[in-house]
Each structure stands twice: as C-alpha cells, then as structure tokens.
Short mmCIF file of C-alpha atoms and ligand atoms in Angstrom, two decimals:
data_model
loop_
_atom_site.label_atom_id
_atom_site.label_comp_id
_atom_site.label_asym_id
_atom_site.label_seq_id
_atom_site.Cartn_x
_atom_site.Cartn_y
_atom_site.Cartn_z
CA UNK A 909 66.19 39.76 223.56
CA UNK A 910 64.18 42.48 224.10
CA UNK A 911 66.18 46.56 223.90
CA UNK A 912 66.22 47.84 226.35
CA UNK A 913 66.99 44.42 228.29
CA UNK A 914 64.30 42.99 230.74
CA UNK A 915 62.80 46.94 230.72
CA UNK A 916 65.45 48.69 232.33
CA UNK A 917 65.60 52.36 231.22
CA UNK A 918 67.91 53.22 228.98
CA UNK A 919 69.52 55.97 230.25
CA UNK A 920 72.98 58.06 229.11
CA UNK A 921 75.99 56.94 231.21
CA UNK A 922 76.47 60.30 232.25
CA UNK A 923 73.23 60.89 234.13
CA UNK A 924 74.86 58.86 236.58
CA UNK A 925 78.49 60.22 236.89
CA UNK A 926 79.72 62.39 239.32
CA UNK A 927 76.57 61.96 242.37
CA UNK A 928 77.81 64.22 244.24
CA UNK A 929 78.74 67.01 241.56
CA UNK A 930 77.06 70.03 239.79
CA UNK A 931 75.33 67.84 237.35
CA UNK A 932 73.80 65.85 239.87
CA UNK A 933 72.50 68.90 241.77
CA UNK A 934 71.31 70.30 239.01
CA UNK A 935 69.09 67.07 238.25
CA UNK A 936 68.00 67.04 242.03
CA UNK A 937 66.41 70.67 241.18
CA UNK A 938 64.55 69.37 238.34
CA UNK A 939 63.17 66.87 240.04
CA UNK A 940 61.72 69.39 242.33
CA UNK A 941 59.73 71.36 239.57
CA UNK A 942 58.46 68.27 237.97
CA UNK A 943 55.37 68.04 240.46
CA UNK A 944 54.34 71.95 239.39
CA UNK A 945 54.61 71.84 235.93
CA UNK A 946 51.13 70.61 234.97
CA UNK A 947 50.32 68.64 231.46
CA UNK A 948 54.12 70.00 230.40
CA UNK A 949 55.22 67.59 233.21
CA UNK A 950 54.92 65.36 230.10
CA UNK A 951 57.88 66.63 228.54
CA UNK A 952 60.08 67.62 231.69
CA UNK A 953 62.83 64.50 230.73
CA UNK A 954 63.79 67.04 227.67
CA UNK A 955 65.18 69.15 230.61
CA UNK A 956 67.53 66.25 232.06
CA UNK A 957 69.16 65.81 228.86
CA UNK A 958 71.34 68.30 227.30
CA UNK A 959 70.64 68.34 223.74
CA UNK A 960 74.27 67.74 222.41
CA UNK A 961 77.78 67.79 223.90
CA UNK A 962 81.10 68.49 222.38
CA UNK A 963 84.28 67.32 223.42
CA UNK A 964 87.13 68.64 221.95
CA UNK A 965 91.22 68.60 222.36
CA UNK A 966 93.11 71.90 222.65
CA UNK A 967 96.62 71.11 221.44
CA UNK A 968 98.85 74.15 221.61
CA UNK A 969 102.39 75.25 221.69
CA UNK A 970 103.79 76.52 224.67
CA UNK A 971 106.00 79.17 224.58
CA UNK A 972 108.99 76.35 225.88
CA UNK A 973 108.61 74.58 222.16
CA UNK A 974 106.81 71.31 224.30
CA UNK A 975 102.93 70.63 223.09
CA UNK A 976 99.90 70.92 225.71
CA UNK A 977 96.81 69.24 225.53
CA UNK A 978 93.56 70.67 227.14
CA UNK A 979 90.21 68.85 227.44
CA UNK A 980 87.37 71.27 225.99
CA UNK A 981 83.97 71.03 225.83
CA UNK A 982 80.68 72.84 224.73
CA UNK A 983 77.06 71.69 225.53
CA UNK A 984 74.28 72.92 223.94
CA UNK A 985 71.31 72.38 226.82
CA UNK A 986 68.01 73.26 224.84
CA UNK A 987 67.45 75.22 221.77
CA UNK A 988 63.67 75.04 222.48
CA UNK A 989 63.24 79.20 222.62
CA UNK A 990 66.04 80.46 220.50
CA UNK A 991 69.96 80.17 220.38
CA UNK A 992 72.24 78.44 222.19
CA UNK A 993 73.78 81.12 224.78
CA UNK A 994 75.96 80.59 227.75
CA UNK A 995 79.52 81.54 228.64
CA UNK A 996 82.71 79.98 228.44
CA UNK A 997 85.46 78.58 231.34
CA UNK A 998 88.58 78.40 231.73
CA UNK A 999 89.20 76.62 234.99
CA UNK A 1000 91.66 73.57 235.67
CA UNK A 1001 88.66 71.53 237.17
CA UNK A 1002 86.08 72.20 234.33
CA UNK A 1003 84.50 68.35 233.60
CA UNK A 1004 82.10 67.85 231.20
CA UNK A 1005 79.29 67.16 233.88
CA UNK A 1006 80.20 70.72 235.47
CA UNK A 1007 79.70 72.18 232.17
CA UNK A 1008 76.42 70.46 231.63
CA UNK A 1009 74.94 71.71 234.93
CA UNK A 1010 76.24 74.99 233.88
CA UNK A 1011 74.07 74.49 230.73
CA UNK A 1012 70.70 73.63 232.18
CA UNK A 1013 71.07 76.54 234.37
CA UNK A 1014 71.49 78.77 231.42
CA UNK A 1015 68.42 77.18 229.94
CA UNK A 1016 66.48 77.68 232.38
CA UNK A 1017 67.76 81.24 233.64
CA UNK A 1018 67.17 83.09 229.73
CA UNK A 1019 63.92 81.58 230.13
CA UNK A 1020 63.22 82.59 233.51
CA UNK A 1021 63.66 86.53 232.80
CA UNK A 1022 61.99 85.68 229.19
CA UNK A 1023 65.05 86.51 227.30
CA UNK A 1024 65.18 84.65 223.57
CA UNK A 1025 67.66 82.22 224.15
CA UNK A 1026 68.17 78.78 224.41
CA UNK A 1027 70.78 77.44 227.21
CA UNK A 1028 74.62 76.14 226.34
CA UNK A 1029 77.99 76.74 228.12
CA UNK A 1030 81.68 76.25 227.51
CA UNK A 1031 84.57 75.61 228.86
CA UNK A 1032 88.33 74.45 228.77
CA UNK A 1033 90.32 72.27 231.81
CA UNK A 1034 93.29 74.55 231.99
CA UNK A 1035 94.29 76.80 234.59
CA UNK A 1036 94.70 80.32 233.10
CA UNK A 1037 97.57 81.99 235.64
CA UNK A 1038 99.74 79.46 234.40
CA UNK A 1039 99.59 80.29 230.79
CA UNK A 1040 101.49 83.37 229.02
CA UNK A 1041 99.24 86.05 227.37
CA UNK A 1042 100.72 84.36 223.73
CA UNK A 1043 99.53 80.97 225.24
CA UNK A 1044 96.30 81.89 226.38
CA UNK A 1045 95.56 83.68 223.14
CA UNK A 1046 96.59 80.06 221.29
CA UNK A 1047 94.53 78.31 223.73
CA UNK A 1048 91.15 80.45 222.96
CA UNK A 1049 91.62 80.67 218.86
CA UNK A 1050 92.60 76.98 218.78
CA UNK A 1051 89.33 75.92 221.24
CA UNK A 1052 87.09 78.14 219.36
CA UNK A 1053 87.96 76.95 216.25
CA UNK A 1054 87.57 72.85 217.45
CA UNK A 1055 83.54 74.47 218.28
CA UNK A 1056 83.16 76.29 215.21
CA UNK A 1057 80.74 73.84 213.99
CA UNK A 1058 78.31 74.50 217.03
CA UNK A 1059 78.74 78.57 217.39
CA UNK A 1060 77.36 81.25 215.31
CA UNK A 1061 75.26 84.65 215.82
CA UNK A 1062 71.83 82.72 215.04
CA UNK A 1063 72.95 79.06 216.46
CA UNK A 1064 75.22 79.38 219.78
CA UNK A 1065 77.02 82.54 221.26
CA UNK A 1066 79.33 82.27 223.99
CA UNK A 1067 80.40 85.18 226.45
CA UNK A 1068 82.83 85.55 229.30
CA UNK A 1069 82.40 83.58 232.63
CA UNK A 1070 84.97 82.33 235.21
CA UNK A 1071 88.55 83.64 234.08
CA UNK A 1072 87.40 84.33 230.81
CA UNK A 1073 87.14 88.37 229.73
CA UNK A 1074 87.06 90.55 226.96
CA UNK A 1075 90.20 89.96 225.46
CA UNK A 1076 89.37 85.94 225.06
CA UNK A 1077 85.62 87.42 223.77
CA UNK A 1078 87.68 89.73 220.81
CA UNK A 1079 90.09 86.73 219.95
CA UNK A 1080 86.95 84.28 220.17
CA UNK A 1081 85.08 86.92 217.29
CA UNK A 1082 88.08 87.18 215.45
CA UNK A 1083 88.73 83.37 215.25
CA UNK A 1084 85.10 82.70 214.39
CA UNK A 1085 85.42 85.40 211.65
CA UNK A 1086 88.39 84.90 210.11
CA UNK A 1087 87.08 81.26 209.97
CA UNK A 1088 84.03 81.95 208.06
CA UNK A 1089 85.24 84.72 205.95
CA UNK A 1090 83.49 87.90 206.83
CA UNK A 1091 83.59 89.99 210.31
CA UNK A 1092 80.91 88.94 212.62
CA UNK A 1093 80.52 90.72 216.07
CA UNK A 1094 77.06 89.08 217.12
CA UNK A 1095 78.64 85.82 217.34
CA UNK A 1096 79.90 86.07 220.85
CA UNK A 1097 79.04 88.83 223.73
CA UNK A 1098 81.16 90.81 226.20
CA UNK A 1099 83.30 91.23 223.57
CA UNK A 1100 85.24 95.15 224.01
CA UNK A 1101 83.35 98.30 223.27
CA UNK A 1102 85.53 98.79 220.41
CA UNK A 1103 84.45 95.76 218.65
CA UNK A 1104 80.63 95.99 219.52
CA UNK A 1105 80.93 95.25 222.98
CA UNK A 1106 78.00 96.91 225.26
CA UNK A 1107 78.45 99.91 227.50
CA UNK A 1108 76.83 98.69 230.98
CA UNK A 1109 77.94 94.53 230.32
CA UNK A 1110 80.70 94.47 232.54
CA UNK A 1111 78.93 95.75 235.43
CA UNK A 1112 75.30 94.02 234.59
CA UNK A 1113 75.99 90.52 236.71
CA UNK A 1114 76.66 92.84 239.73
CA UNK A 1115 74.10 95.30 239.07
CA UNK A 1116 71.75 92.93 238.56
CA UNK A 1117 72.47 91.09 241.73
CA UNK A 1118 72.05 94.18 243.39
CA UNK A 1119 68.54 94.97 241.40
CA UNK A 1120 67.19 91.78 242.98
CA UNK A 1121 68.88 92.14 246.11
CA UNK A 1122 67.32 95.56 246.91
CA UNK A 1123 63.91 93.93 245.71
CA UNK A 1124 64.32 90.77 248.42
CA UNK A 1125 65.08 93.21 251.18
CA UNK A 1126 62.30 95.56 250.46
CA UNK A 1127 59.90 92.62 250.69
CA UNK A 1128 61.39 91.82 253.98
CA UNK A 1129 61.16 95.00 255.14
CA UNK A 1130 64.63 95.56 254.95
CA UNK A 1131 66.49 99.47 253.27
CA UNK A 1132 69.66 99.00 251.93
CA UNK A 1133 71.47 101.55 253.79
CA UNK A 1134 73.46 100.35 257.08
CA UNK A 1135 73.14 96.32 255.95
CA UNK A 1136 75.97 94.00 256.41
CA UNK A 1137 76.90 92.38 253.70
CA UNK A 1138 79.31 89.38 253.42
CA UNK A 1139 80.67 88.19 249.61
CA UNK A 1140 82.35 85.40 248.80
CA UNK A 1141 84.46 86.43 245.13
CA UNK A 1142 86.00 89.51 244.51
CA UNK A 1143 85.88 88.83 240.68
CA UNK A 1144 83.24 90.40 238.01
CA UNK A 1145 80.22 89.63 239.76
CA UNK A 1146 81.77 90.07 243.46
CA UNK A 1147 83.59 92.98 243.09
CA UNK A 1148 80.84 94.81 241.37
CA UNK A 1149 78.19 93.90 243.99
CA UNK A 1150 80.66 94.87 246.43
CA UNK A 1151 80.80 98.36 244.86
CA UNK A 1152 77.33 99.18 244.43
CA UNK A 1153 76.45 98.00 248.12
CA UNK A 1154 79.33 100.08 249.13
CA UNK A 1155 77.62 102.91 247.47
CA UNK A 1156 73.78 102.62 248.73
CA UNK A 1157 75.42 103.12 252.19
CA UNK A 1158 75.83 99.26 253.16
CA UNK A 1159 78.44 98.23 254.75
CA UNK A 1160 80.45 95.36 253.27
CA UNK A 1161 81.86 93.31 256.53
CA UNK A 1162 83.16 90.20 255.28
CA UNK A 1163 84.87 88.87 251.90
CA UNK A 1164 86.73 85.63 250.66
CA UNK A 1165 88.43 85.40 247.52
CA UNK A 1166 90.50 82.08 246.53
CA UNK A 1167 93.51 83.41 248.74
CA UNK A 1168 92.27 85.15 251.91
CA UNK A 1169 88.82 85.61 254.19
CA UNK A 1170 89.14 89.29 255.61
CA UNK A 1171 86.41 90.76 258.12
CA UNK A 1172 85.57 94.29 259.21
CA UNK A 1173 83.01 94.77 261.52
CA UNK A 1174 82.03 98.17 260.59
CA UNK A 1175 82.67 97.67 257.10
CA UNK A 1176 85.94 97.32 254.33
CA UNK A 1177 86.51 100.33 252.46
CA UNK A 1178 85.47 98.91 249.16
CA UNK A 1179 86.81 101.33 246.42
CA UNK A 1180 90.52 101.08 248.59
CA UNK A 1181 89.80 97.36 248.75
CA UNK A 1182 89.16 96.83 244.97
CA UNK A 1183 92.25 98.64 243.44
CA UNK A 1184 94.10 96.27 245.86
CA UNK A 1185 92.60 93.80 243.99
CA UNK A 1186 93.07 94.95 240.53
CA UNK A 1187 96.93 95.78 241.81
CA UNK A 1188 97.69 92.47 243.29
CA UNK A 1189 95.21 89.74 241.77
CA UNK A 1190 93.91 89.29 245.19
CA UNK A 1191 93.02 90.92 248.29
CA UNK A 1192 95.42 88.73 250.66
CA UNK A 1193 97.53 91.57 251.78
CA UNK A 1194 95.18 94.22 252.37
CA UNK A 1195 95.95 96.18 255.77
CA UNK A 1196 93.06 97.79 256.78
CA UNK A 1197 90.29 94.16 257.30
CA UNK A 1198 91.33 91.34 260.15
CA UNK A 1199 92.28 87.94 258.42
CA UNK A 1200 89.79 85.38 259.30
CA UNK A 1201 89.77 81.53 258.52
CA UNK A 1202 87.68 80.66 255.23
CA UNK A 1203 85.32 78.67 257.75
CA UNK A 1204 84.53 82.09 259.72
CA UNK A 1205 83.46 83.58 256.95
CA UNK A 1206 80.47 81.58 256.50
CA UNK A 1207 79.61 82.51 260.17
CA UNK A 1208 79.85 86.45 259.65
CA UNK A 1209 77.54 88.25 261.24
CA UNK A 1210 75.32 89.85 258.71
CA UNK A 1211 71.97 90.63 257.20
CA UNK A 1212 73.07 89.84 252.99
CA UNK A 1213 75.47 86.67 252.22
CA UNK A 1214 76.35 86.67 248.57
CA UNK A 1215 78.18 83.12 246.91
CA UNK A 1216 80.07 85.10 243.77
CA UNK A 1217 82.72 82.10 242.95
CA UNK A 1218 82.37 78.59 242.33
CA UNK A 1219 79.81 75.97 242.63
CA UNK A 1220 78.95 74.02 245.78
CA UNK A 1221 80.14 76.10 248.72
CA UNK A 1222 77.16 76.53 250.36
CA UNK A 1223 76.65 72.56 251.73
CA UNK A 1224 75.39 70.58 254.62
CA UNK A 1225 78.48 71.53 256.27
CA UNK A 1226 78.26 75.16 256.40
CA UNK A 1227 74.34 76.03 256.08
CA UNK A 1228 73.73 75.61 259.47
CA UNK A 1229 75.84 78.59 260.92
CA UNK A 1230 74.81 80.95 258.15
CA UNK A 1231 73.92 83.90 260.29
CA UNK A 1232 72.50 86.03 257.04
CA UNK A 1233 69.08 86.56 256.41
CA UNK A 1234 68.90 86.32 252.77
CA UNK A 1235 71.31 84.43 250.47
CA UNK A 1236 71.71 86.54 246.98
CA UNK A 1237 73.43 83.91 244.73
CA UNK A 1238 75.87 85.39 242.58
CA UNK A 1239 77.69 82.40 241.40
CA UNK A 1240 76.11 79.92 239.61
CA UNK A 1241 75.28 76.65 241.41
CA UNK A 1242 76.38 77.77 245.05
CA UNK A 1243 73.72 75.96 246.99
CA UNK A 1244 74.03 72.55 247.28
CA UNK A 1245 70.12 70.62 247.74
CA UNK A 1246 70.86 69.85 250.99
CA UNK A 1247 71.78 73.11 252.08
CA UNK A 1248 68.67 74.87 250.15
CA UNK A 1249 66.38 72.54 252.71
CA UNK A 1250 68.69 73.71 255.89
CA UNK A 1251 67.89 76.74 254.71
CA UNK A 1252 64.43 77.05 253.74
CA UNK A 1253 63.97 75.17 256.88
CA UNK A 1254 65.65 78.45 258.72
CA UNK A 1255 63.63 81.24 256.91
CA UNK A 1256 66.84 82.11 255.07
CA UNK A 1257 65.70 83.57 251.71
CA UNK A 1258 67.58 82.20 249.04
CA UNK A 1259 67.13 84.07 246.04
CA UNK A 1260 68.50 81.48 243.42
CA UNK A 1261 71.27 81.43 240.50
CA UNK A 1262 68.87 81.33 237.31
CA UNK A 1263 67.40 84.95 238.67
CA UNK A 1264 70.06 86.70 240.55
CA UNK A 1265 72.45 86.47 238.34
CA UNK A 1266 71.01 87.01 234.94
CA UNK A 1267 72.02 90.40 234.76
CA UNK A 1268 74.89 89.44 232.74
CA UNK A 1269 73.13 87.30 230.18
CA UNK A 1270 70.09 90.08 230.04
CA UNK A 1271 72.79 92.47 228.90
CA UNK A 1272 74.29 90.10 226.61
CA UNK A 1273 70.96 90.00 224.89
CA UNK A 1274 71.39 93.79 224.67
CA UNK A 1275 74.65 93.68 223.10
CA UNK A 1276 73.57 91.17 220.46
CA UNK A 1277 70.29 93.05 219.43
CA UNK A 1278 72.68 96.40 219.39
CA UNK A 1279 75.12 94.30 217.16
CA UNK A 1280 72.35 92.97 214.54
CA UNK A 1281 71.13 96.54 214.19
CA UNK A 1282 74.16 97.80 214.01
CA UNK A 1283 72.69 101.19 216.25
CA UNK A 1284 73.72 101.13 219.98
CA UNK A 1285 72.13 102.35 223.31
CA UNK A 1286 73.57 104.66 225.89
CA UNK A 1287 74.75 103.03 229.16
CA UNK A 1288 71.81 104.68 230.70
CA UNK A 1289 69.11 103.01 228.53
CA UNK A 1290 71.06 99.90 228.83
CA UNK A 1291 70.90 100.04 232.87
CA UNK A 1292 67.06 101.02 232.75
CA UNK A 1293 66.37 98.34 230.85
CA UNK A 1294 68.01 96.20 232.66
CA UNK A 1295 66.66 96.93 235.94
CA UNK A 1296 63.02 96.53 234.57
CA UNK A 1297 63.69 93.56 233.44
CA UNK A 1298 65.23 92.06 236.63
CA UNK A 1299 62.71 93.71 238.84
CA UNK A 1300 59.52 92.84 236.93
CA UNK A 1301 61.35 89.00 236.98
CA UNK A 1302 61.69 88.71 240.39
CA UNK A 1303 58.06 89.93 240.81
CA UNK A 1304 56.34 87.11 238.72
CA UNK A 1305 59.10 84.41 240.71
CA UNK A 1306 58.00 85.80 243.99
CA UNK A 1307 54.71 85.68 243.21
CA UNK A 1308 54.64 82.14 242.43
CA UNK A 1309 56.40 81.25 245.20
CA UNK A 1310 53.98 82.75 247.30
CA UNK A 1311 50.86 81.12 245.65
CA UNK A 1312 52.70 78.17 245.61
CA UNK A 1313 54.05 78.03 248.92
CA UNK A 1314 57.81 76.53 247.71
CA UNK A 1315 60.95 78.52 247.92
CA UNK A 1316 62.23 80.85 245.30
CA UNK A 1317 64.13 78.72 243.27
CA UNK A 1318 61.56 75.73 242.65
CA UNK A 1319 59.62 79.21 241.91
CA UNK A 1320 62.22 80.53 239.26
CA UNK A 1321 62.36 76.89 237.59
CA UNK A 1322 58.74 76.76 237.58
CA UNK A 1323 58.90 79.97 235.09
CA UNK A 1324 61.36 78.56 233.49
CA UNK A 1325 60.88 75.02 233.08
CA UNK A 1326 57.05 76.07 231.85
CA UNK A 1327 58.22 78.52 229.26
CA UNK A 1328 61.09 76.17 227.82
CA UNK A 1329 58.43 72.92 227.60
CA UNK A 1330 55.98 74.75 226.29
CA UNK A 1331 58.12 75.81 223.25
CA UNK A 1332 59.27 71.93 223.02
CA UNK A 1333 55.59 71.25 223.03
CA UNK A 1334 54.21 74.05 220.17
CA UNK A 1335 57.64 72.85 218.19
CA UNK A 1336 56.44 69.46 218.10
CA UNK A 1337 58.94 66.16 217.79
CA UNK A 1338 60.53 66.37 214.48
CA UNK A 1339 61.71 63.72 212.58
N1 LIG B 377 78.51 83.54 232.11
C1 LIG B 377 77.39 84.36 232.43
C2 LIG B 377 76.32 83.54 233.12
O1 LIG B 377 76.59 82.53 233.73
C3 LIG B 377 76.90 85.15 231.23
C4 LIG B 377 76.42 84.35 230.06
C5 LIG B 377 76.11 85.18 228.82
O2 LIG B 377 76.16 86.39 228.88
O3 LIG B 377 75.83 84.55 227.80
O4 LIG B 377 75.17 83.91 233.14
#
C-alpha cells in the first residue's frame, strides 16, 4: 500500500479540530495571504504548522491537602527569525488549538513590526480567581518547570498575557533560575522593575494601541480630541487605552468588562472609573455610567471600537450593527473571518491584532536587550522608541494595503508572512 493511502494528504489531526475556533480562524487568514506572497508562496504550509507543541500536567497541592491537575501547554510557532517569544495564559478555557492560534499570531506580529523573534505562546486551563496567592504561585513554578526544556533567554521567553502579571513573570525567572543554577532575568519579560523588568512595559500594549490608533484616524481625517470611543476590557491593554484616550481629550462612551456593559453618552470619567476597577476587580458597580446589555454595547454610537479581551467577539452576529468607524484590535484574535468581510464590506477600518497590539511585545524586546546588556533606558527613550517603531509599522502595512487594494490585515500578514518565509527560505531545510 502506498503512504499516504490512495494520495490523501497527510495532514496533523489537529488542523482539523475545533472549525469553528481560534485555530481555525487563524488558518482561514493564512489562506488569505497565500495568493500575495510571490515565489515564498512555496513555503507558506511552514506557517500552518506550529513547529512543536508541548503538553504538560500541572499537579499541585491545594491549600485543602486534595491534589489538582491542570492541562498546560506551550507551542513554539516558528523559530525562522529568532527566539521563540509569546506570552503565557491562565484562563479556564485555554485548549491547545487556542494556544496555537495564539502562536501563529505571535509569529507573524514580531515579524510584522521587524522585531527579532520567532512566535510561541503559553498557557494553563485553570481559572486564576479561584486559586489562593500560595496556589497560584505552585501552579506557575510547577508549569514552568514541566516547559523548562523549551524556555530559555536565547530559545523561548514567555511574558504576561491574559491573567498573567508580574508576579507570575518574577516566580517564572526564579523557577527557571533556580532550575539551571545561575540567575537569569532575560529568560522571561514583564518581569518587575526590580528584577530587570522595563520602565514603560506595562503601559506599551495600550500605548501602542493608541500610537496606531491616532495614525488610522489621521489618515481618515479624523483628530483625536472629542472622538467616541467604545472598549471592550478594562484589563492591561483596555484600561490603558482607556486612559490615554481619556487624556488626548476623547471621550470614552462605552465599556464592557466580563461583569457589566456601562454607557455614557458624553463620556465615563476614566481615571474615577479605573480605581473602581483596581478597588473592586470590576467596574459592575460604578455609579456615575447607565448599565447597558452586553449586546448594546456592540451598537454604541461611536467613531473608535476597541476588542481588548478575548478572542472571537466580533462575529457574524454582531458586525453588522457596529456603528464605529474604525475597529483598533486590542485583543488578540477578536475578529472572526466572517465578520472582517462584513466589515471590509462596510468601510469599517479594521486595523488588525498582529499590528495594533504589538506594543507589548516591541517593549518586551526592549526589556530583553536592556537585560543582556545589563544598562537600561529611561521610560522616555523606551516610549520614543516605541512609538517609532509602531508608527513607521503601520506606515509600510498601510502602504501595502493600498497598493494592494486588500484590507489591513491581509496587509500586516503580507509583511509578515514575507519576512518569516524568507528566513525559512535563506535557512534552508536541514537535515
Ligand atoms: N502577550 C502579549 C501579546 O500577545 C505580549 C507578548 C510578549 O511580550 O512576549 O503580544
């Protein structure tokens, strides 16, 4: 018999699982780049599948005496154009395939604003808010010890990403060190000033988003002052966006967070609503905003709709009664395919994932360089640099999607997708 049987492709079972899920939308954008990537089309399959995949089990003691087991998992995308780098989940419905999608977009995002790095993300099924601080702590040393064979400060570094902060990042570098015998800061980012963290990194997702949200509106012929803004995620990347909009004079009218949808038609006080939020975990409670259902949100009357949370909550469902006239995506994944065509289809600029929110991951870079030269920047270099970098980005992605007549985020993977397969290609297949 011939292998593969009667010529059938022989394809991974998990291309296939999950159709409806991250993985399978991330795919669905490949597919879309394929047709502009020239002679590298050749070698566009590399970007379908992730170079390796770890599954590993979490067993810890809970504070009650019992054992817990969580599922954990780290996938290296592509390694094509440096080291792995991608942050790490904790989130009671992380999957493997989520964590691959998550991957892919990190490969494709470090290439897209041309920093070093190869694409890989982590993540553990558990749901943090129901762990104690001595639990969580067991969960993070005992999960980053199970990866210890893929991680290091030249191989894979991890960083914080949904529910995952500074804290995990200093008990992540500790574990790693005290594992391999000698103190090594470079091996994971976000990690606390104190122990080589970055002054500017816990802002740079939101100021980024804003960097490339100012840029979309000038081309529109949009200022930034008097906007409406709507943002779904008052977390890291949500709560800082909401700030710095705040502060260029727009106003902020709508917000959603994973308890409560809260409108103000001439804008939320931001600061007031943000120490709510650090106060109370959430901003269900807060006085001065109307509570609206999560459905209204989407319908919010506003010029700037920014996805900060979770994948997939911009769908067929909802795109249609987006009222916004650019979508800044915050979050990764946000945008289903379908919805990206509803959109496109309405003139609604979408500026995508892999660019808007790379501020994060373009400071990480930062804090890495600062910790292998041991010599570190003031937060003022750190946001110049920053801002060039995201601005001269979105420039080149806008460009090409302007040449090329195809929406910003076949644009951004065109970038990309070029620069990662045409490392593959000068690299050559070895063995
Ligand atoms: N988790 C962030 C992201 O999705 C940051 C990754 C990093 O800094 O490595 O881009």
């Amino acid at each position: 018999m011939s292998f593969p049987p009667s010529g059938a492709p022989l394809l991974p079972s998990y291309l296939h699982v999950d159709g409806l899920g991250p993985w399978a939308t991330y795919l669905q954008q490949v597919e879309r780049v394929v047709p502009h990537l020239g002679h590298l089309a050749r070698w566009s399959e590399t970007l379908s599948r992730p170079k390796r995949a770890l599954i590993v089990d979490v067993p810890i003691e809970l504070d009650n005496g019992c054992v817990a087991h969580f599922e954990g998992y780290r996938v290296q995308h592509n390694l094509s154009r440096g080291p792995g780098k991608g942050g790490i989940r904790f989130h009671q419905d992380v999957t493997l395939s989520e964590v691959m999608a998550l991957s892919g977009w990190m490969s494709i995002k470090n290439a897209a604003v041309n920093v070093p790095y190869g694409g890989a993300k982590g993540g553990v099924r558990v749901d943090p808010s129901t762990l104690s601080r001595g639990e969580l702590e067991r969960v993070t040393r005992r999960y980053t010890s199970e990866i210890n064979l893929l991680i290091g400060p030249s191989k894979d570094i991890p960083a914080p990403d949904v529910n995952t902060n500074e804290q995990i990042m200093a008990w992540m570098m500790d574990t790693y060190s005290v594992n391999s015998g000698a103190t090594a800061t470079g091996v994971v980012t976000g990690k606390p000033i104190a122990l080589g963290g970055s002054l500017g990194r816990r802002e740079a997702t939101g100021r980024g988003v804003f960097t490339v949200a100012s840029e979309a509106m000038h081309e529109l012929g949009l200022a930034v002052p008097g906007q409406r803004v709507a943002i779904q995620g008052l977390g890291n990347v949500g709560g800082v966006s909401a700030r710095l909009f705040h502060d260029a004079g727009a106003k902020v009218v709508a917000v959603q967070d994973h308890c409560v949808s809260l409108y103000k038609g001439d804008g939320i006080d931001i600061p007031r609503l943000l120490e709510h939020v650090a106060e109370h975990g959430s901003a269900q409670g807060f006085a001065d905003a109307e509570v609206i259902d999560a459905a209204q949100f989407w319908q919010a009357d506003c010029e700037i709709l920014i996805p900060a949370a979770l994948e997939g909550q911009l769908n067929k469902d909802n795109a249609r009664q987006i009222r916004a006239k650019i979508v800044i995506e915050g979050a990764n994944g946000p945008t289903t395919p379908e919805a990206d065509d509803i959109l496109f289809d309405r003139n609604i600029l979408v500026v995508p994932d892999v660019l808007a929110n790379a501020g994060g991951v373009t400071v990480s870079y930062f804090e890495w360089v600062q910790d292998f030269s041991s010599f570190f920047w003031t937060e003022e270099e750190i946001n110049h640099r920053l801002v060039k970098i995201m601005r001269e980005a979105f420039h080149s992605i806008w460009q090409v999607a302007q040449e090329k007549s195809i929406s910003l985020r076949t644009a951004a993977f065109v970038v990309g997708c070029s620069r990662i397969l045409q490392a593959r290609e000068l690299r050559g297949l070895y063995p």
